[in-house]
CSV table of C-alpha atoms in Angstrom, one decimal:
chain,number,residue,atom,x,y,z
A,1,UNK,CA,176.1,105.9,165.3
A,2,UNK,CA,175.0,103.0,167.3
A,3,UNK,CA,176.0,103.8,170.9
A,4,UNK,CA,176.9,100.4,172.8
A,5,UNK,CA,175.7,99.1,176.2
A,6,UNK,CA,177.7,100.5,179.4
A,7,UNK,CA,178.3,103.4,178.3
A,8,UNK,CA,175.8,106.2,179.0
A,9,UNK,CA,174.5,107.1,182.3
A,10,UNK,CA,171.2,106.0,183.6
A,11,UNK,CA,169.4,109.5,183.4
A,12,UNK,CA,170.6,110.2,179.3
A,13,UNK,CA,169.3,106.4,178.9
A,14,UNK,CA,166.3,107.3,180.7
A,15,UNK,CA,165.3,110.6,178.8
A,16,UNK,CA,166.4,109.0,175.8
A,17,UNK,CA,163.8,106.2,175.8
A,18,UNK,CA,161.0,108.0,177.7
A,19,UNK,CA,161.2,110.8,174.7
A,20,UNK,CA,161.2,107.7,172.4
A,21,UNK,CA,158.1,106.0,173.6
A,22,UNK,CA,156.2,109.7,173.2
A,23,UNK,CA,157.2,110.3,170.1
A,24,UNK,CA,156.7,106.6,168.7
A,25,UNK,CA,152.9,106.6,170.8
A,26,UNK,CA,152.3,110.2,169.1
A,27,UNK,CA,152.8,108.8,165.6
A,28,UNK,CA,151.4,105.1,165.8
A,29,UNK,CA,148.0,107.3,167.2
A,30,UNK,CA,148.4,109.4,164.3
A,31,UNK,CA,149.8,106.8,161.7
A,32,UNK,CA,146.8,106.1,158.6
A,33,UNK,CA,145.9,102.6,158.2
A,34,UNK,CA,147.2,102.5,154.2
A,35,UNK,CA,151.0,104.0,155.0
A,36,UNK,CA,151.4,100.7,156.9
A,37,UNK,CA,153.3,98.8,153.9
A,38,UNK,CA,155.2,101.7,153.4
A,39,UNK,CA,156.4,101.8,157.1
A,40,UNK,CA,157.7,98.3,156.8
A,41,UNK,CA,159.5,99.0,153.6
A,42,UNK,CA,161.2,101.8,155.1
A,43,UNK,CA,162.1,100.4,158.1
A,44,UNK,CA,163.6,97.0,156.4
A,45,UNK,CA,165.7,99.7,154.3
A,46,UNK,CA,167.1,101.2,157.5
A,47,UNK,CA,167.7,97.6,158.8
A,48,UNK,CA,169.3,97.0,155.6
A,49,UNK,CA,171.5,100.1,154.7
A,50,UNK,CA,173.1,99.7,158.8
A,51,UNK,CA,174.7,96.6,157.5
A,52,UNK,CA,176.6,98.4,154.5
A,53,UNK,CA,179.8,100.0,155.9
A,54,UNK,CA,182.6,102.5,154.2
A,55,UNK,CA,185.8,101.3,155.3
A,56,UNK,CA,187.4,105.0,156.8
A,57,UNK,CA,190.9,105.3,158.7
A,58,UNK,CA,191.2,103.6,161.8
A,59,UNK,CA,187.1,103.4,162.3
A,60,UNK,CA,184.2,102.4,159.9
A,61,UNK,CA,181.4,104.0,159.3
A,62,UNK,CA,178.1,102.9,157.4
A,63,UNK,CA,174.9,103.5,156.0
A,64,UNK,CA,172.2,105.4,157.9
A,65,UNK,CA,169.4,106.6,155.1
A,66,UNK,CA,167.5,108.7,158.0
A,67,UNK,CA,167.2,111.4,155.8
A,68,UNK,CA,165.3,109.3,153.1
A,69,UNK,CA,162.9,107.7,156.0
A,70,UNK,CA,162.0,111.0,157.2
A,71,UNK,CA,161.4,112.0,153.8
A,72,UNK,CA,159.1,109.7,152.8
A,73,UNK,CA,157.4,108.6,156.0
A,74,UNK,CA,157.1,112.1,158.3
A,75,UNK,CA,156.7,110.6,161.7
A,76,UNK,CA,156.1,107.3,161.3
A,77,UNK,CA,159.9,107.3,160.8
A,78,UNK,CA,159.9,106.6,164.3
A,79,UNK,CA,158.4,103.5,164.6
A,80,UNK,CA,159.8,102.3,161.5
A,81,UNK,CA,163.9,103.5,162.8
A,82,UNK,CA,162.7,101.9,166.8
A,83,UNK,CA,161.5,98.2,165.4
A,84,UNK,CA,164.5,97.9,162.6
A,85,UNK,CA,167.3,99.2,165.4
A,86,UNK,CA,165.7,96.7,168.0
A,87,UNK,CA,166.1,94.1,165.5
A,88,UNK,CA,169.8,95.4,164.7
A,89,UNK,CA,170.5,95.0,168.5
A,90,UNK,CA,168.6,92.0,169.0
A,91,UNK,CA,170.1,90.2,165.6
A,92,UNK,CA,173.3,91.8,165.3
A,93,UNK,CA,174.3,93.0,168.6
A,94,UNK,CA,174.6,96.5,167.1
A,95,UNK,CA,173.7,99.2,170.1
A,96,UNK,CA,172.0,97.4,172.3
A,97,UNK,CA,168.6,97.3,174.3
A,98,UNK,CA,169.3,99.9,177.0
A,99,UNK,CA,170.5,102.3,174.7
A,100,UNK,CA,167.9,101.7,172.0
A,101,UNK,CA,165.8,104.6,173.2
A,102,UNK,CA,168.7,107.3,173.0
A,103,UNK,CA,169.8,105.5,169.7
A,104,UNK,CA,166.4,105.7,168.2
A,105,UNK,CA,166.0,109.2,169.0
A,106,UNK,CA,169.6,110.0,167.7
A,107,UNK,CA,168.6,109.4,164.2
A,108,UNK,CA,164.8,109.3,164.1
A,109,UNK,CA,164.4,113.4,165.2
A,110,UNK,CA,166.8,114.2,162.3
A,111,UNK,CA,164.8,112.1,160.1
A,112,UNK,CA,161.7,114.3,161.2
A,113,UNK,CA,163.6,117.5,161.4
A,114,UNK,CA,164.3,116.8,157.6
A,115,UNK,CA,160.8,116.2,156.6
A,116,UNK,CA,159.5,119.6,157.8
A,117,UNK,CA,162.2,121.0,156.4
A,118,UNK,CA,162.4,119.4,152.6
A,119,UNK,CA,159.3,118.1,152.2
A,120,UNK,CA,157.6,121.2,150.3
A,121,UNK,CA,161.0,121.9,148.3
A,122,UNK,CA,161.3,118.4,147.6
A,123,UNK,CA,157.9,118.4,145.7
A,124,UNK,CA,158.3,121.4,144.0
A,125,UNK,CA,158.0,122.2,140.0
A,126,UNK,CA,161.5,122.5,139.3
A,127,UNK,CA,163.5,119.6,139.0
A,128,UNK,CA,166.9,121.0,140.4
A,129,UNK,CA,165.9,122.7,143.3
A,130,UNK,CA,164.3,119.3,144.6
A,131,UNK,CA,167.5,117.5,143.7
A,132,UNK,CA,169.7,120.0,145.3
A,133,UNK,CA,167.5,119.7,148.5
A,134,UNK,CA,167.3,116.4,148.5
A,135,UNK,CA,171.1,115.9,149.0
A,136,UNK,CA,170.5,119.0,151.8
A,137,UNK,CA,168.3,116.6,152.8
A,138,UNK,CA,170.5,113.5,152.8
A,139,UNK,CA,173.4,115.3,154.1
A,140,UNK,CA,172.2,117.5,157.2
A,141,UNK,CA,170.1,114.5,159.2
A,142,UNK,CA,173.2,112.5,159.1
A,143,UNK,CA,175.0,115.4,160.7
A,144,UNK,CA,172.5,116.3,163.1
A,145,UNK,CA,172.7,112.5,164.4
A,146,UNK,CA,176.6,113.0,164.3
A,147,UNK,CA,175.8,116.2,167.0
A,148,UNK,CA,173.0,114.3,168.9
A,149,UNK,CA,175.3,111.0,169.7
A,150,UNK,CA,178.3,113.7,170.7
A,151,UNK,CA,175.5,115.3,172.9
A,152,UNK,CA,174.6,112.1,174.7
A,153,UNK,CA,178.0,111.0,175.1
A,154,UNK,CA,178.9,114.2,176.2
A,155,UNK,CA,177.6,113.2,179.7
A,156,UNK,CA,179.9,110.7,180.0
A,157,UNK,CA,182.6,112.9,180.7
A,158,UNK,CA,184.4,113.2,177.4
A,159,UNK,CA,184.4,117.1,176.3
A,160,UNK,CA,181.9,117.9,173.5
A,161,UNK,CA,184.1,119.3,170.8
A,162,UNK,CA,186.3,116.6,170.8
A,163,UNK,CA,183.4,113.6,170.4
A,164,UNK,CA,181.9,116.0,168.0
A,165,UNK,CA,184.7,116.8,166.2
A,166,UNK,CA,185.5,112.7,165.8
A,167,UNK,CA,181.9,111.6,165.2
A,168,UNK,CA,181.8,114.5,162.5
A,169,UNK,CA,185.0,113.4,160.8
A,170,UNK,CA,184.3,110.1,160.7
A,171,UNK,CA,180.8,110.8,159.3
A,172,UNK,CA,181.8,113.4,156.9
A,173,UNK,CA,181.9,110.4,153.7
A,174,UNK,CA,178.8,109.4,154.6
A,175,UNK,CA,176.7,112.5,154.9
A,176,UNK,CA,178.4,113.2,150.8
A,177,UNK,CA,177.3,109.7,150.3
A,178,UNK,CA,173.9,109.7,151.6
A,179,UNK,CA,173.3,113.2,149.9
A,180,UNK,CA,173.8,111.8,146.4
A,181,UNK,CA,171.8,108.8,147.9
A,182,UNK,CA,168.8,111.0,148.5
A,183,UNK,CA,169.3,112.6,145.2
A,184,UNK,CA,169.5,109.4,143.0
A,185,UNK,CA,166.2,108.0,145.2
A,186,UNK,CA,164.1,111.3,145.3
A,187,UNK,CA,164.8,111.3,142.0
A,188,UNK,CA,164.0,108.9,141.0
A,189,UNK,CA,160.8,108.4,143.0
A,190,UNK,CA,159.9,111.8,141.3
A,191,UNK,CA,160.0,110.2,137.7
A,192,UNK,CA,158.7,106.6,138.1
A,193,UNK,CA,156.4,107.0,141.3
A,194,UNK,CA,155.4,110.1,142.2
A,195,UNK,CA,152.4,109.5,144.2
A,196,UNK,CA,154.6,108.0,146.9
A,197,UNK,CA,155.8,111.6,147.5
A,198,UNK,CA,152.5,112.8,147.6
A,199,UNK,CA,153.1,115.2,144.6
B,1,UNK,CA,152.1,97.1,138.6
B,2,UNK,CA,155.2,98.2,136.7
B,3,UNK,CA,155.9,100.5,139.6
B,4,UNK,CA,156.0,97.8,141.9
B,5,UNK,CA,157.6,96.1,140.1
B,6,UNK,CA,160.8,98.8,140.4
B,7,UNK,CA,160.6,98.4,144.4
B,8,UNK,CA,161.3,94.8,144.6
B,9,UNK,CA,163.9,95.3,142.5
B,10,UNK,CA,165.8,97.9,144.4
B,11,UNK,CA,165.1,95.7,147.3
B,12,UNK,CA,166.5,92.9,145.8
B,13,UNK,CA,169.0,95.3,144.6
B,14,UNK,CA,170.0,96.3,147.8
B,15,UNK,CA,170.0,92.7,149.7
B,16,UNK,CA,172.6,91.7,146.9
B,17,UNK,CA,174.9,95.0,147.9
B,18,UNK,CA,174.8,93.1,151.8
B,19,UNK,CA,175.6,90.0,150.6
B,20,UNK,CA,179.1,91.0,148.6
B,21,UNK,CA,180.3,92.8,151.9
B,22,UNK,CA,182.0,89.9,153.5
B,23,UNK,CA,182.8,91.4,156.9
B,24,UNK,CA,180.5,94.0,158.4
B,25,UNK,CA,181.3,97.4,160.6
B,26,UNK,CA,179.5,99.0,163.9
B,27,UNK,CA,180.3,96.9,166.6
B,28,UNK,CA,183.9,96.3,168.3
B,29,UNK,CA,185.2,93.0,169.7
B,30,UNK,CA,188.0,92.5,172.3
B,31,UNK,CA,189.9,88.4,172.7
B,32,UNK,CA,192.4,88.1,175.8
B,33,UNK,CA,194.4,85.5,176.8
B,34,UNK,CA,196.8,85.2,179.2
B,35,UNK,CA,200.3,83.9,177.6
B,36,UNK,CA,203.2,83.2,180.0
B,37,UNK,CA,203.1,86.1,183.1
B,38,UNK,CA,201.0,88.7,181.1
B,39,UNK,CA,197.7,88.7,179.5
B,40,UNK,CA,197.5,90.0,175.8
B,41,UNK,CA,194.0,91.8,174.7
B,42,UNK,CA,193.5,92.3,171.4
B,43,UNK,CA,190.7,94.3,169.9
B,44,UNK,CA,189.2,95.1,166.7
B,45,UNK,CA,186.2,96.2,164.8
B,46,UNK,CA,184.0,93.6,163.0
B,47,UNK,CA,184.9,94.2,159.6
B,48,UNK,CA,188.6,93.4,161.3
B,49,UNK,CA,190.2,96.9,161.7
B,50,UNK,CA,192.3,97.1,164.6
B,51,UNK,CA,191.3,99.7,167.4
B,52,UNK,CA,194.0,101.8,167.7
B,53,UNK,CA,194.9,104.2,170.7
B,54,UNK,CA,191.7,103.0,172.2
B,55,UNK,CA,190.9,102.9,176.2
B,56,UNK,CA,191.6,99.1,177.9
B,57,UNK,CA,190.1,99.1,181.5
B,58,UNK,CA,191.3,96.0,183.5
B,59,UNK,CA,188.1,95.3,186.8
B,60,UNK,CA,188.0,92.6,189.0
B,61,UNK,CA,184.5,91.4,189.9
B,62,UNK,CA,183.9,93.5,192.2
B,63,UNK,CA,184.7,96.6,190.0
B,64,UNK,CA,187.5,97.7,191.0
B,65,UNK,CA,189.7,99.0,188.3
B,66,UNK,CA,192.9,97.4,188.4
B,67,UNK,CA,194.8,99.3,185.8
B,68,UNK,CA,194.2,100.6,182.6
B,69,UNK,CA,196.2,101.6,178.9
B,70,UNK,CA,195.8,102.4,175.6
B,71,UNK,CA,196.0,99.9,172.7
B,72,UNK,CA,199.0,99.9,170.3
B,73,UNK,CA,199.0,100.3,166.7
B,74,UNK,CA,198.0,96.7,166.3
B,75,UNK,CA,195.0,97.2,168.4
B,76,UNK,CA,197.4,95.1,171.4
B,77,UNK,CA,197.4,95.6,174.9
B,78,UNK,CA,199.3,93.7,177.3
B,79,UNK,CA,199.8,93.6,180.7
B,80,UNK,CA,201.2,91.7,183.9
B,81,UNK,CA,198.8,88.8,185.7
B,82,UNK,CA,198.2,90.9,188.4
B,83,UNK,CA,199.2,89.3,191.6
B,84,UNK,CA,197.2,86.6,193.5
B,85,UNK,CA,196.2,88.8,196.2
B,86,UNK,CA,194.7,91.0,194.0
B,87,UNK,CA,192.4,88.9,191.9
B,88,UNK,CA,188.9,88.4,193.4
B,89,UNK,CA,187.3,85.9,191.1
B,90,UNK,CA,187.1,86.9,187.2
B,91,UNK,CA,189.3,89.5,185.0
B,92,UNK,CA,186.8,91.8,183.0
B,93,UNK,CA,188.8,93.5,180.6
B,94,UNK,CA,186.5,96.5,178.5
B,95,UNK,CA,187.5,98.2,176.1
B,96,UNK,CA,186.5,101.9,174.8
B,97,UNK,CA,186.7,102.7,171.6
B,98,UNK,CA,185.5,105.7,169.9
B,99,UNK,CA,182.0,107.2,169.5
B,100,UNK,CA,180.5,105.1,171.5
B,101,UNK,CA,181.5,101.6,171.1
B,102,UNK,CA,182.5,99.4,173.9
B,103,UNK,CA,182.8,95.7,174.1
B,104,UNK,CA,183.8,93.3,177.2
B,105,UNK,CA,185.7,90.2,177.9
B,106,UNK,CA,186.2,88.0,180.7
B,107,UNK,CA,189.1,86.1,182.0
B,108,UNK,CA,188.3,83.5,184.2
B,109,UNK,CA,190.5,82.2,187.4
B,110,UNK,CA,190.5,78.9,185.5
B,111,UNK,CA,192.4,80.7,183.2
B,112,UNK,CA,194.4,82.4,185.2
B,113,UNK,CA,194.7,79.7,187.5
B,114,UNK,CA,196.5,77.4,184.4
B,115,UNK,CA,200.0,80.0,184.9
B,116,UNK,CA,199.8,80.0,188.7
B,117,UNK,CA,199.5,76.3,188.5
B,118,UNK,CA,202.3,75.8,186.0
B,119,UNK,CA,204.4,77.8,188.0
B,120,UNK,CA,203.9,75.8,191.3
B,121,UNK,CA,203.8,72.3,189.6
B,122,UNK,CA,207.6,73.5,188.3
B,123,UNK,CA,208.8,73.5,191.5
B,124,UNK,CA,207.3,70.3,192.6
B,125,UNK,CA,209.0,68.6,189.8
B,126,UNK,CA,212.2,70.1,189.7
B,127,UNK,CA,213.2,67.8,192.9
B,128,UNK,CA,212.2,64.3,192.0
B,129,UNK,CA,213.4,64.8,188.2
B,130,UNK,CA,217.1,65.3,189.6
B,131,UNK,CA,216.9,62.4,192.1
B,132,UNK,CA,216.6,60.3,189.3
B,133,UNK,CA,218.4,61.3,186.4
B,134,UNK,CA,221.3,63.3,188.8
B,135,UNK,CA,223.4,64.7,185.0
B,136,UNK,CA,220.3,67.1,184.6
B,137,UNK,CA,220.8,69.8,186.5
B,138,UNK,CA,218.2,72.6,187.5
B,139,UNK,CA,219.4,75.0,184.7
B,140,UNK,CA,218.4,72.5,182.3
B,141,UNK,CA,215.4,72.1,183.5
B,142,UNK,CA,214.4,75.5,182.9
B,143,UNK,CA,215.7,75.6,179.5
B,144,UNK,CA,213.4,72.7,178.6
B,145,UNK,CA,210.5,74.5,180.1
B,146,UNK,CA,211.1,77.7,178.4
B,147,UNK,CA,212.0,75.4,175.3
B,148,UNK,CA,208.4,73.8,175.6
B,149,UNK,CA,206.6,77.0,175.9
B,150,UNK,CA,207.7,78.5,173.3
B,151,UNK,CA,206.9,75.4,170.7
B,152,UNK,CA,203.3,75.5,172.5
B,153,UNK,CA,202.9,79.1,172.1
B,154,UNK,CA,203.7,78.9,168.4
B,155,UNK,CA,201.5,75.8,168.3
B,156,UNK,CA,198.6,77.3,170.2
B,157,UNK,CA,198.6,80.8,168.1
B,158,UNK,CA,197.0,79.2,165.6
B,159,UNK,CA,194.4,77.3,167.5
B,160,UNK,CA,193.9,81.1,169.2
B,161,UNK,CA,193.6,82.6,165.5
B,162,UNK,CA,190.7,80.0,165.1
B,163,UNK,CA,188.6,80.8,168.2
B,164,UNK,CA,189.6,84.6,167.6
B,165,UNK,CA,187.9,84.4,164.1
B,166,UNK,CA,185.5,81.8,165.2
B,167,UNK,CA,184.6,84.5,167.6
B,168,UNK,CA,184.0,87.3,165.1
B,169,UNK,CA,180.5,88.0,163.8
B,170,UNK,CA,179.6,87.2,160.4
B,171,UNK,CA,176.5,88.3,159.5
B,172,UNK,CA,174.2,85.6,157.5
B,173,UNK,CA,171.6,85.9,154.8
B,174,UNK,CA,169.4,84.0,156.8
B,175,UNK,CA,169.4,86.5,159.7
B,176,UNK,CA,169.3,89.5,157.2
B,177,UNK,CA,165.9,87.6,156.1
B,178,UNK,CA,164.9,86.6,159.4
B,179,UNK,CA,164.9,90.8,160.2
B,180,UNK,CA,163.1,91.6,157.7
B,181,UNK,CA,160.5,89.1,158.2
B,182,UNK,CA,159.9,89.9,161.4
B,183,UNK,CA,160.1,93.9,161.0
B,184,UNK,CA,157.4,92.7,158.5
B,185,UNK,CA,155.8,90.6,160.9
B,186,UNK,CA,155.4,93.6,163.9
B,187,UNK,CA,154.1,96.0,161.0
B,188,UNK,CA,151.4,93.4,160.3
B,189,UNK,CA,150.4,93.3,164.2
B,190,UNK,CA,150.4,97.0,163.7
B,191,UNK,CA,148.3,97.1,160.8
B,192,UNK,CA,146.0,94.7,162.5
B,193,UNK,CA,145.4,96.8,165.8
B,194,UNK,CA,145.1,99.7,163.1
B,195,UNK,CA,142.9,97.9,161.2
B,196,UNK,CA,140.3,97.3,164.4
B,197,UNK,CA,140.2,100.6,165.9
B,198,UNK,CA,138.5,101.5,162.9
């Protein structure tokens, strides 16, 4: 998911990180003094979770956990996703720091897409309906990210279906992954600390 | 407290699953070295998968392409020392591999220089060598050479394994820590400006 240095073109890079820098002002203005700690958390997890790969065919994929960030944290996801990927690039030489505005934005909008989308059903009364959404949840932000890197690399002259159709494939073990992922930590959030929900 | 107490333990829980992954995916590395008349490029992903099928560009420094191929079920690509006419300063070899990954390598003229000087320091020999012993003729001589290196290609693929893996990221403990404290350490600035605002 990490898209390296050198490869997009100065205009994606540009929109990429100017959209970034809104949406990461918007949310620091509108972040509440006492979800701080929970930011950091967060965004050591998704520092964390990058380094745990699934070996797959001739590629490997790993970890992204967007869809629990945005759960959990709403728009601060995109601090929390911009300060652990810098550190990724930074640290690990994962992405990189021109592209870290396009990557940022490639996994934290899914992350917030999610969280207006699951984070009523998600709360709810019955027990199975919030686990089934939860691994919605898990599984659609990682396959909007797989759409929004084929989107930005689409400008680099490769057709869309075909970067689509790889990033998709490749991703397909970890959106099932990630699902059952959200499930097990919705879940269990739900049971042992549901105030971190905001039931 | 309890509850807290269940955090730090999946943290914990999931800085332990890091650790037992030995080699780590998500970014793609490329080695070259030029071996005889051709230079080899090999490339592979950092948990060691080869990249197969995947784009080689060859640019000199002024960006020119020079040629370019795909990479071989071994994640190989090979290809002739282009000519000397051709070569403005340094080789940058890049390779593209899918979604998005792309890594660089650079060949310098010293190394490219080493074949072209081998080549010309042959000829210089050649004459002196059968002035003095007269029984070994030219033939010979390139036997030997060709004898010589092939032992030092054999002898030097291992030294190349070395800097190839010595080249290959591991991923420490210490940096995973290090992140984490410092992802800490920016939230805690945030908090701070937070914190005054108020």
């Amino acid at each position: 998911m990490h898209i390296s240095e050198g490869i997009l073109s100065a205009p994606v890079l540009i929109t990429g990180a100017g959209l970034t820098a809104t949406a990461v002002g918007y949310s620091l203005k509108k972040m509440e003094h006492k979800e701080v700690p929970k930011v950091a958390i967060l965004s050591s997890v998704f520092f964390v979770a990058s380094l745990i790969h699934v070996p797959l065919g001739p590629s490997s994929v790993h970890l992204i956990l967007n869809g629990v960030i945005g759960l959990l944290l709403g728009w601060p996801a995109f601090p929390a996703i911009l300060v652990a990927l810098a550190l990724q690039g930074v640290i690990f030489q994962f992405g990189g720091i021109t592209t870290l505005g396009v990557n940022t934005f490639n996994m934290a909008l899914p992350a917030i897409i999610c969280f207006y989308l699951f984070n009523r059903g998600i709360k709810g009364a019955n027990n199975f309906i919030a686990l089934i959404l939860a691994f919605v949840c898990g599984f659609l932000a990682v396959l909007l990210s797989g759409i929004m890197v084929a989107a930005a690399l689409v400008f680099t002259g490769e057709p869309f279906i075909q970067i689509a159709k790889l990033v998709l494939i490749a991703h397909l073990p970890v959106m099932i992954l990630e699902g059952v992922l959200t499930v097990f930590c919705i879940g269990f959030l739900r049971k042992v600390k549901p105030e971190i929900l905001n039931i | 407290m309890k509850n807290k107490l269940y955090l730090v333990l999946i943290f914990i829980f999931l800085i332990i699953m890091v650790i037992n992954i030995p080699v780590f995916a998500h970014k793609v590395n490329i080695f070259a070295y030029v071996e005889g008349d051709r230079i080899y490029t090999e490339s592979y992903f950092n948990d060691g998968k080869k990249c197969i099928d995947s784009k080689i560009e060859v640019f000199d420094n002024q960006g020119n392409k020079l040629l370019e191929g795909l990479t071989d079920e071994e994640g190989v690509f090979s290809f002739e020392v282009p000519p000397e006419d051709v070569i403005e300063g340094d080789l940058k070899i890049v390779l593209t591999a899918s979604m998005g990954h792309r890594a660089e390598y650079t060949i310098s003229t010293g190394e490219l220089g080493d074949t072209i000087s081998v080549g010309s320091a042959k000829e210089e020999f050649e004459e002196p060598v059968s002035v003095i012993s007269p029984e070994i003729s030219s033939l010979d001589l390139k036997e030997i050479q060709s004898l010589i290196e092939d032992t030092l290609d054999k002898k030097l693929e291992l030294i190349m394994r070395e800097i190839k893996k010595s080249q290959e990221d591991k991923i420490s403990l210490t940096e995973i820590i290090g992140g984490i404290g410092y992802i800490f350490g920016i939230f805690g600035i945030i908090a701070y400006f937070l914190s005054r605002k108020r």
